[in-house]
PDB file of C-alpha atoms in Angstrom:
ATOM      1  CA  MET A  10      -1.635 -33.353  13.547  1.00 45.00           C
ATOM      2  CA  LEU A  11      -1.691 -30.036  15.391  1.00 42.00           C
ATOM      3  CA  LEU A  12      -0.153 -28.264  12.398  1.00 42.00           C
ATOM      4  CA  ALA A  13      -2.759 -29.777  10.110  1.00 47.00           C
ATOM      5  CA  PHE A  14      -5.455 -28.444  12.437  1.00 41.00           C
ATOM      6  CA  LEU A  15      -3.949 -24.982  12.772  1.00 42.00           C
ATOM      7  CA  LEU A  16      -3.054 -24.416   9.121  1.00 40.00           C
ATOM      8  CA  PRO A  17      -6.638 -23.701   7.955  1.00 41.00           C
ATOM      9  CA  LEU A  18      -7.040 -21.257  10.854  1.00 41.00           C
ATOM     10  CA  ILE A  19      -3.794 -19.512   9.943  1.00 41.00           C
ATOM     11  CA  LEU A  20      -4.889 -19.231   6.323  1.00 37.00           C
ATOM     12  CA  LEU A  21      -8.293 -17.917   7.399  1.00 37.00           C
ATOM     13  CA  VAL A  22      -6.751 -15.236   9.624  1.00 38.00           C
ATOM     14  CA  SER A  23      -4.361 -14.278   6.828  1.00 39.00           C
ATOM     15  CA  SER A  24      -7.263 -14.039   4.403  1.00 37.00           C
ATOM     16  CA  LEU A  25      -9.289 -11.889   6.787  1.00 35.00           C
ATOM     17  CA  GLN A  26      -6.318  -9.608   7.343  1.00 40.00           C
ATOM     18  CA  SER A  27      -5.915  -9.229   3.591  1.00 39.00           C
ATOM     19  CA  VAL A  28      -9.576  -8.360   3.154  1.00 38.00           C
ATOM     20  CA  HIS A  29      -9.371  -5.876   6.004  1.00 44.00           C
ATOM     21  CA  ALA A  30      -6.243  -4.313   4.530  1.00 51.00           C
ATOM     22  CA  ALA A  31      -8.048  -3.725   1.245  1.00 68.00           C
ATOM     23  CA  GLU A  32     -10.952  -1.876   2.873  1.00 89.00           C
ATOM     24  CA  PRO A  33     -10.732   1.914   2.421  1.00 95.00           C
ATOM     25  CA  ASN A  34     -11.198   4.194   5.397  1.00 96.00           C
ATOM     26  CA  TYR A  35     -14.521   5.665   4.319  1.00 95.00           C
ATOM     27  CA  ALA A  36     -15.032   7.403   7.664  1.00 95.00           C
ATOM     28  CA  ARG A  37     -11.803   9.340   7.205  1.00 96.00           C
ATOM     29  CA  GLU A  38     -12.793  10.170   3.644  1.00 95.00           C
ATOM     30  CA  GLU A  39     -16.133  11.540   4.836  1.00 94.00           C
ATOM     31  CA  ARG A  40     -14.465  13.640   7.538  1.00 95.00           C
ATOM     32  CA  MET A  41     -12.083  15.170   5.023  1.00 95.00           C
ATOM     33  CA  ALA A  42     -14.937  15.867   2.621  1.00 94.00           C
ATOM     34  CA  ALA A  43     -16.918  17.719   5.298  1.00 93.00           C
ATOM     35  CA  GLU A  44     -13.904  19.843   6.214  1.00 92.00           C
ATOM     36  CA  ILE A  45     -13.121  20.666   2.583  1.00 91.00           C
ATOM     37  CA  VAL A  46     -16.645  21.722   1.672  1.00 90.00           C
ATOM     38  CA  ASP A  47     -16.883  24.018   4.703  1.00 88.00           C
ATOM     39  CA  LEU A  48     -13.637  25.810   3.806  1.00 89.00           C
ATOM     40  CA  LEU A  49     -13.895  25.841   0.007  1.00 92.00           C
ATOM     41  CA  PHE A  50     -13.435  29.294  -1.539  1.00 90.00           C
ATOM     42  CA  GLU A  51     -12.878  28.476  -5.209  1.00 93.00           C
ATOM     43  CA  GLY A  52     -14.707  25.818  -7.160  1.00 95.00           C
ATOM     44  CA  GLU A  53     -17.896  23.890  -6.528  1.00 96.00           C
ATOM     45  CA  PRO A  54     -18.201  20.591  -4.660  1.00 97.00           C
ATOM     46  CA  VAL A  55     -19.743  17.935  -6.889  1.00 97.00           C
ATOM     47  CA  GLU A  56     -20.654  14.487  -5.599  1.00 97.00           C
ATOM     48  CA  LEU A  57     -20.159  11.750  -8.170  1.00 98.00           C
ATOM     49  CA  VAL A  58     -21.019   8.070  -7.789  1.00 98.00           C
ATOM     50  CA  ALA A  59     -18.857   5.029  -8.503  1.00 97.00           C
ATOM     51  CA  GLN A  60     -19.724   1.459  -7.529  1.00 94.00           C
ATOM     52  CA  GLY A  61     -22.758   2.701  -5.635  1.00 94.00           C
ATOM     53  CA  ARG A  62     -20.789   5.030  -3.368  1.00 95.00           C
ATOM     54  CA  ASN A  63     -20.675   8.831  -3.473  1.00 96.00           C
ATOM     55  CA  PHE A  64     -17.300  10.541  -3.564  1.00 98.00           C
ATOM     56  CA  LEU A  65     -16.338  14.193  -3.458  1.00 98.00           C
ATOM     57  CA  THR A  66     -14.950  16.103  -6.400  1.00 98.00           C
ATOM     58  CA  ILE A  67     -14.284  19.817  -6.841  1.00 98.00           C
ATOM     59  CA  PHE A  68     -15.145  21.329 -10.208  1.00 98.00           C
ATOM     60  CA  THR A  69     -13.600  24.695 -11.008  1.00 98.00           C
ATOM     61  CA  GLU A  70     -14.522  26.363 -14.287  1.00 97.00           C
ATOM     62  CA  ALA A  71     -12.432  28.615 -16.497  1.00 96.00           C
ATOM     63  CA  GLU A  72     -14.094  31.517 -18.293  1.00 94.00           C
ATOM     64  CA  GLU A  73     -13.194  30.245 -21.767  1.00 94.00           C
ATOM     65  CA  PRO A  74     -12.005  26.688 -21.184  1.00 97.00           C
ATOM     66  CA  LYS A  75      -9.512  24.973 -23.439  1.00 97.00           C
ATOM     67  CA  GLY A  76     -10.470  21.658 -21.889  1.00 98.00           C
ATOM     68  CA  THR A  77     -10.833  19.879 -18.560  1.00 98.00           C
ATOM     69  CA  VAL A  78      -8.058  18.448 -16.400  1.00 99.00           C
ATOM     70  CA  VAL A  79      -9.006  15.631 -14.017  1.00 99.00           C
ATOM     71  CA  LEU A  80      -6.697  15.739 -10.974  1.00 99.00           C
ATOM     72  CA  LEU A  81      -5.672  12.727  -8.875  1.00 99.00           C
ATOM     73  CA  HIS A  82      -4.039  13.564  -5.527  1.00 98.00           C
ATOM     74  CA  GLY A  83      -1.205  11.781  -3.730  1.00 95.00           C
ATOM     75  CA  ARG A  84      -1.413   9.106  -1.066  1.00 96.00           C
ATOM     76  CA  GLY A  85      -3.864   9.693   1.755  1.00 91.00           C
ATOM     77  CA  TYR A  86      -4.775  13.239   0.786  1.00 94.00           C
ATOM     78  CA  HIS A  87      -7.832  14.931  -0.701  1.00 96.00           C
ATOM     79  CA  PRO A  88      -9.026  17.031  -3.692  1.00 97.00           C
ATOM     80  CA  ASP A  89      -7.963  20.369  -2.178  1.00 96.00           C
ATOM     81  CA  TRP A  90      -4.666  19.269  -0.640  1.00 95.00           C
ATOM     82  CA  GLU A  91      -2.519  22.370  -0.170  1.00 94.00           C
ATOM     83  CA  ASN A  92       0.584  20.884  -1.812  1.00 94.00           C
ATOM     84  CA  VAL A  93       0.471  20.106  -5.529  1.00 98.00           C
ATOM     85  CA  VAL A  94      -3.274  19.541  -5.930  1.00 97.00           C
ATOM     86  CA  SER A  95      -4.707  22.868  -4.775  1.00 97.00           C
ATOM     87  CA  PRO A  96      -2.149  24.955  -6.712  1.00 98.00           C
ATOM     88  CA  LEU A  97      -2.963  22.961  -9.852  1.00 99.00           C
ATOM     89  CA  ARG A  98      -6.698  22.993  -9.234  1.00 98.00           C
ATOM     90  CA  VAL A  99      -6.776  26.783  -9.069  1.00 98.00           C
ATOM     91  CA  GLY A 100      -3.723  27.683 -11.139  1.00 98.00           C
ATOM     92  CA  LEU A 101      -4.731  25.763 -14.253  1.00 99.00           C
ATOM     93  CA  VAL A 102      -8.118  27.483 -14.213  1.00 98.00           C
ATOM     94  CA  GLU A 103      -6.277  30.799 -14.370  1.00 97.00           C
ATOM     95  CA  GLN A 104      -4.492  29.405 -17.429  1.00 97.00           C
ATOM     96  CA  GLY A 105      -7.784  28.581 -19.152  1.00 97.00           C
ATOM     97  CA  TRP A 106      -8.464  24.983 -18.118  1.00 98.00           C
ATOM     98  CA  ASN A 107     -11.408  23.598 -16.176  1.00 98.00           C
ATOM     99  CA  THR A 108     -10.274  21.337 -13.349  1.00 99.00           C
ATOM    100  CA  LEU A 109     -12.034  18.439 -11.680  1.00 99.00           C
ATOM    101  CA  SER A 110     -10.147  17.317  -8.590  1.00 99.00           C
ATOM    102  CA  ILE A 111     -11.379  13.992  -7.218  1.00 99.00           C
ATOM    103  CA  GLN A 112     -11.212  12.111  -3.936  1.00 98.00           C
ATOM    104  CA  LEU A 113      -9.363   8.810  -4.217  1.00 98.00           C
ATOM    105  CA  PRO A 114      -9.687   5.944  -1.707  1.00 97.00           C
ATOM    106  CA  VAL A 115      -7.665   6.463   1.476  1.00 97.00           C
ATOM    107  CA  LEU A 116      -6.400   4.454   4.444  1.00 96.00           C
ATOM    108  CA  GLU A 117      -5.255   5.597   7.883  1.00 94.00           C
ATOM    109  CA  LYS A 118      -2.514   8.228   7.945  1.00 92.00           C
ATOM    110  CA  SER A 119       0.244   5.748   8.815  1.00 93.00           C
ATOM    111  CA  ALA A 120      -0.389   3.506   5.780  1.00 95.00           C
ATOM    112  CA  LYS A 121       2.509   2.924   3.382  1.00 96.00           C
ATOM    113  CA  TYR A 122       2.845   2.123  -0.308  1.00 97.00           C
ATOM    114  CA  PHE A 123       2.389  -1.638   0.121  1.00 96.00           C
ATOM    115  CA  ASP A 124      -0.803  -1.011   2.121  1.00 96.00           C
ATOM    116  CA  TYR A 125      -2.223   1.092  -0.683  1.00 96.00           C
ATOM    117  CA  VAL A 126      -1.544  -1.453  -3.420  1.00 97.00           C
ATOM    118  CA  ASP A 127      -4.737  -3.261  -2.387  1.00 94.00           C
ATOM    119  CA  LEU A 128      -6.722  -0.069  -3.040  1.00 95.00           C
ATOM    120  CA  PHE A 129      -5.459   0.609  -6.552  1.00 97.00           C
ATOM    121  CA  ASP A 130      -8.281  -1.281  -8.266  1.00 97.00           C
ATOM    122  CA  LEU A 131     -10.889   0.659  -6.276  1.00 97.00           C
ATOM    123  CA  ALA A 132      -9.699   3.935  -7.796  1.00 98.00           C
ATOM    124  CA  GLY A 133     -10.481   2.879 -11.367  1.00 98.00           C
ATOM    125  CA  PRO A 134     -14.266   3.349 -11.259  1.00 98.00           C
ATOM    126  CA  ARG A 135     -13.814   6.817  -9.737  1.00 99.00           C
ATOM    127  CA  ILE A 136     -11.362   7.776 -12.471  1.00 99.00           C
ATOM    128  CA  GLU A 137     -13.773   6.583 -15.158  1.00 98.00           C
ATOM    129  CA  THR A 138     -16.695   8.465 -13.608  1.00 98.00           C
ATOM    130  CA  ALA A 139     -14.626  11.655 -13.369  1.00 99.00           C
ATOM    131  CA  LEU A 140     -13.504  11.394 -16.991  1.00 99.00           C
ATOM    132  CA  GLU A 141     -17.101  10.885 -18.077  1.00 98.00           C
ATOM    133  CA  PHE A 142     -18.086  14.049 -16.190  1.00 98.00           C
ATOM    134  CA  ALA A 143     -15.218  15.911 -17.872  1.00 98.00           C
ATOM    135  CA  HIS A 144     -16.408  14.845 -21.329  1.00 97.00           C
ATOM    136  CA  GLN A 145     -19.908  16.059 -20.516  1.00 96.00           C
ATOM    137  CA  GLN A 146     -18.585  19.611 -20.212  1.00 92.00           C
ATOM    138  CA  ASP A 147     -17.994  19.757 -23.995  1.00 81.00           C
ATOM    139  CA  ALA A 148     -15.009  21.994 -23.337  1.00 78.00           C
ATOM    140  CA  GLY A 149     -12.248  20.650 -25.547  1.00 93.00           C
ATOM    141  CA  LYS A 150      -9.598  18.144 -24.577  1.00 97.00           C
ATOM    142  CA  VAL A 151      -9.769  15.967 -21.480  1.00 98.00           C
ATOM    143  CA  VAL A 152      -6.501  15.506 -19.592  1.00 99.00           C
ATOM    144  CA  LEU A 153      -5.748  13.049 -16.797  1.00 99.00           C
ATOM    145  CA  LEU A 154      -3.221  14.424 -14.291  1.00 99.00           C
ATOM    146  CA  ALA A 155      -1.960  12.272 -11.430  1.00 99.00           C
ATOM    147  CA  HIS A 156       0.516  12.971  -8.641  1.00 99.00           C
ATOM    148  CA  SER A 157       2.488  10.375  -6.680  1.00 98.00           C
ATOM    149  CA  CYS A 158       0.204   7.543  -5.506  1.00 98.00           C
ATOM    150  CA  GLY A 159      -2.502   8.917  -7.773  1.00 98.00           C
ATOM    151  CA  SER A 160      -0.266   7.951 -10.678  1.00 98.00           C
ATOM    152  CA  HIS A 161       0.032   4.394  -9.323  1.00 98.00           C
ATOM    153  CA  MET A 162      -3.764   4.198  -9.236  1.00 98.00           C
ATOM    154  CA  ALA A 163      -4.108   5.605 -12.742  1.00 98.00           C
ATOM    155  CA  GLN A 164      -1.468   3.240 -14.087  1.00 98.00           C
ATOM    156  CA  ARG A 165      -3.237   0.233 -12.506  1.00 98.00           C
ATOM    157  CA  TRP A 166      -6.509   1.268 -14.158  1.00 98.00           C
ATOM    158  CA  ILE A 167      -4.754   1.622 -17.510  1.00 98.00           C
ATOM    159  CA  LYS A 168      -3.074  -1.762 -17.013  1.00 97.00           C
ATOM    160  CA  ASN A 169      -6.386  -3.464 -16.257  1.00 97.00           C
ATOM    161  CA  PHE A 170      -8.392  -1.865 -19.062  1.00 96.00           C
ATOM    162  CA  THR A 171      -5.783  -0.650 -21.541  1.00 95.00           C
ATOM    163  CA  ASP A 172      -7.840  -0.612 -24.751  1.00 96.00           C
ATOM    164  CA  ALA A 173     -10.858   1.080 -23.167  1.00 96.00           C
ATOM    165  CA  ALA A 174      -8.931   3.316 -20.763  1.00 97.00           C
ATOM    166  CA  VAL A 175      -6.718   5.023 -23.327  1.00 97.00           C
ATOM    167  CA  THR A 176      -9.753   6.174 -25.321  1.00 97.00           C
ATOM    168  CA  GLN A 177     -11.135   8.151 -22.377  1.00 98.00           C
ATOM    169  CA  PHE A 178      -8.589  10.978 -22.210  1.00 98.00           C
ATOM    170  CA  ASP A 179      -6.521  12.978 -24.678  1.00 98.00           C
ATOM    171  CA  ALA A 180      -3.317  13.540 -22.704  1.00 99.00           C
ATOM    172  CA  TYR A 181      -1.664  12.375 -19.504  1.00 99.00           C
ATOM    173  CA  VAL A 182       0.398  14.278 -16.943  1.00 99.00           C
ATOM    174  CA  GLY A 183       2.268  12.277 -14.318  1.00 99.00           C
ATOM    175  CA  ILE A 184       3.919  14.212 -11.487  1.00 99.00           C
ATOM    176  CA  GLY A 185       6.371  12.441  -9.203  1.00 98.00           C
ATOM    177  CA  MET A 186       5.695   9.072 -10.829  1.00 99.00           C
ATOM    178  CA  GLY A 187       7.160   6.020  -9.135  1.00 97.00           C
ATOM    179  CA  ALA A 188       7.148   7.245  -5.528  1.00 97.00           C
ATOM    180  CA  THR A 189       7.130   4.449  -2.945  1.00 96.00           C
ATOM    181  CA  ASP A 190       8.460   3.900   0.584  1.00 95.00           C
ATOM    182  CA  TYR A 191      11.800   2.650   1.891  1.00 94.00           C
ATOM    183  CA  LYS A 192      12.378  -0.985   0.871  1.00 95.00           C
ATOM    184  CA  GLN A 193       8.971  -1.072  -0.839  1.00 97.00           C
ATOM    185  CA  PRO A 194       9.652  -1.281  -4.590  1.00 96.00           C
ATOM    186  CA  MET A 195       6.957  -0.798  -7.210  1.00 96.00           C
ATOM    187  CA  VAL A 196       4.908  -3.956  -7.588  1.00 95.00           C
ATOM    188  CA  GLU A 197       4.248  -3.515 -11.306  1.00 92.00           C
ATOM    189  CA  PRO A 198       5.716  -1.495 -14.180  1.00 94.00           C
ATOM    190  CA  PHE A 199       4.549   1.796 -15.628  1.00 97.00           C
ATOM    191  CA  GLN A 200       2.160   1.566 -18.572  1.00 98.00           C
ATOM    192  CA  LEU A 201       3.580   4.565 -20.421  1.00 98.00           C
ATOM    193  CA  ASP A 202       4.684   2.506 -23.420  1.00 98.00           C
ATOM    194  CA  LYS A 203       1.064   1.426 -23.960  1.00 97.00           C
ATOM    195  CA  MET A 204      -0.330   4.973 -23.934  1.00 98.00           C
ATOM    196  CA  PRO A 205      -0.608   6.510 -27.426  1.00 98.00           C
ATOM    197  CA  MET A 206      -1.518  10.021 -26.284  1.00 98.00           C
ATOM    198  CA  PRO A 207       0.902  12.863 -25.351  1.00 99.00           C
ATOM    199  CA  ILE A 208       2.492  12.316 -21.923  1.00 99.00           C
ATOM    200  CA  LEU A 209       4.182  14.816 -19.629  1.00 99.00           C
ATOM    201  CA  ASP A 210       6.505  13.301 -17.025  1.00 99.00           C
ATOM    202  CA  LEU A 211       7.150  16.057 -14.473  1.00 99.00           C
ATOM    203  CA  TYR A 212       9.285  15.706 -11.363  1.00 99.00           C
ATOM    204  CA  GLY A 213      11.494  17.711  -9.034  1.00 98.00           C
ATOM    205  CA  ALA A 214      15.277  17.725  -9.172  1.00 98.00           C
ATOM    206  CA  GLU A 215      15.206  16.792  -5.462  1.00 98.00           C
ATOM    207  CA  ASP A 216      12.316  14.344  -5.736  1.00 98.00           C
ATOM    208  CA  PHE A 217      12.158  10.978  -3.969  1.00 98.00           C
ATOM    209  CA  PRO A 218      14.981   8.570  -4.900  1.00 97.00           C
ATOM    210  CA  ALA A 219      12.673   6.109  -6.680  1.00 97.00           C
ATOM    211  CA  VAL A 220      11.215   8.883  -8.840  1.00 98.00           C
ATOM    212  CA  LEU A 221      14.689  10.034  -9.862  1.00 98.00           C
ATOM    213  CA  ARG A 222      16.041   6.521 -10.340  1.00 97.00           C
ATOM    214  CA  LYS A 223      13.217   5.497 -12.664  1.00 98.00           C
ATOM    215  CA  ALA A 224      13.286   8.656 -14.791  1.00 98.00           C
ATOM    216  CA  PRO A 225      15.327   7.031 -17.606  1.00 98.00           C
ATOM    217  CA  GLU A 226      12.932   4.071 -17.651  1.00 98.00           C
ATOM    218  CA  ARG A 227       9.923   6.370 -17.960  1.00 99.00           C
ATOM    219  CA  LEU A 228      11.577   8.374 -20.723  1.00 99.00           C
ATOM    220  CA  ALA A 229      12.402   5.215 -22.673  1.00 98.00           C
ATOM    221  CA  MET A 230       8.786   4.071 -22.385  1.00 99.00           C
ATOM    222  CA  MET A 231       7.459   7.402 -23.655  1.00 98.00           C
ATOM    223  CA  GLN A 232       9.894   7.279 -26.553  1.00 98.00           C
ATOM    224  CA  GLN A 233       8.715   3.770 -27.342  1.00 98.00           C
ATOM    225  CA  ALA A 234       5.095   4.974 -27.378  1.00 98.00           C
ATOM    226  CA  GLY A 235       6.327   7.573 -29.820  1.00 97.00           C
ATOM    227  CA  HIS A 236       4.135  10.655 -29.458  1.00 98.00           C
ATOM    228  CA  VAL A 237       5.990  13.743 -30.625  1.00 98.00           C
ATOM    229  CA  LEU A 238       4.515  15.944 -27.862  1.00 99.00           C
ATOM    230  CA  SER A 239       5.548  13.691 -24.984  1.00 99.00           C
ATOM    231  CA  ALA A 240       8.142  15.288 -22.729  1.00 99.00           C
ATOM    232  CA  GLN A 241      10.064  14.848 -19.510  1.00 99.00           C
ATOM    233  CA  VAL A 242      10.481  18.043 -17.486  1.00 99.00           C
ATOM    234  CA  VAL A 243      12.473  18.584 -14.283  1.00 99.00           C
ATOM    235  CA  ILE A 244      11.704  21.476 -11.920  1.00 98.00           C
ATOM    236  CA  PRO A 245      15.011  22.762 -10.459  1.00 97.00           C
ATOM    237  CA  LYS A 246      15.449  22.424  -6.669  1.00 97.00           C
ATOM    238  CA  ALA A 247      11.901  21.084  -6.258  1.00 98.00           C
ATOM    239  CA  ASP A 248      11.042  18.216  -3.919  1.00 98.00           C
ATOM    240  CA  HIS A 249       8.212  15.717  -4.295  1.00 98.00           C
ATOM    241  CA  TYR A 250       5.641  18.117  -2.838  1.00 98.00           C
ATOM    242  CA  TYR A 251       6.833  21.418  -4.356  1.00 98.00           C
ATOM    243  CA  LYS A 252       6.862  23.065  -0.944  1.00 96.00           C
ATOM    244  CA  GLY A 253       9.746  25.465  -1.556  1.00 95.00           C
ATOM    245  CA  LYS A 254       9.272  29.127  -2.354  1.00 95.00           C
ATOM    246  CA  GLY A 255       7.889  29.536  -5.856  1.00 96.00           C
ATOM    247  CA  GLN A 256       8.100  25.811  -6.656  1.00 98.00           C
ATOM    248  CA  ALA A 257       4.351  25.247  -6.859  1.00 98.00           C
ATOM    249  CA  GLN A 258       4.018  28.084  -9.358  1.00 98.00           C
ATOM    250  CA  LEU A 259       6.866  26.677 -11.450  1.00 98.00           C
ATOM    251  CA  MET A 260       5.042  23.350 -11.460  1.00 99.00           C
ATOM    252  CA  VAL A 261       1.759  24.933 -12.553  1.00 99.00           C
ATOM    253  CA  ASN A 262       3.511  26.962 -15.253  1.00 98.00           C
ATOM    254  CA  ALA A 263       5.298  23.888 -16.609  1.00 99.00           C
ATOM    255  CA  VAL A 264       2.048  21.945 -16.844  1.00 99.00           C
ATOM    256  CA  ALA A 265       0.157  24.863 -18.421  1.00 99.00           C
ATOM    257  CA  GLU A 266       2.875  25.511 -20.997  1.00 99.00           C
ATOM    258  CA  TRP A 267       2.856  21.871 -22.029  1.00 99.00           C
ATOM    259  CA  LEU A 268      -0.948  21.714 -22.180  1.00 99.00           C
ATOM    260  CA  ASP A 269      -0.983  24.678 -24.538  1.00 97.00           C
ATOM    261  CA  LYS A 270       0.981  22.582 -27.059  1.00 97.00           C
ATOM    262  CA  LEU A 271      -1.775  19.995 -27.335  1.00 96.00           C
TER     263      LEU A 271
END
């Protein structure tokens, strides 16, 4: 009798916890946005709107753009994050590409991969809005580039809306795809085999174990999709964040060289 009484309460608490877990930390996002805008030296802050909520992006224009690259940062970071995102945001402009780096939903700093899974669906509308902005620039090809957790969010969006999603960008760059936390395996597969456009799978030789372990799987999926320009590239000695001397520049160069083949 007591169990029958308590069970609905237990389920209610569990449900409330789940809802709470899926709620982004908008206050943290706003704090990061304020800090970024105050310190921004290159590029222009642009507020876009998705699902009735403003979110920060940074648009940086090339003099004679070959196209626009939409950048998705890693877990819990921001559009001008010093590792990976900022070097790409500025470096690709120097190589002739506009960049639009966007803010993805975030949680508290201690949140892990499993915590973020509940946020993946919330990233989709932001990705779509950013790609629409990129197309409005009338500057050639539109490329979606995602690092780490950003790639999980992009892959979820593609999984949910495959037919519509794959028409919204001309090429895809995934950096450090498949990164998770210890004893937290990926909850769903990559969608690379369902993506008809050119794909670049870029990772470091000293990347996270899950990224390295799943490299053959990603390559097989790209081969199944069958685009002749798809490639898998490994940056020697690089870790997941390209923090070592010269590694960020090697990353930028590898992406730029591949983009020039499109």
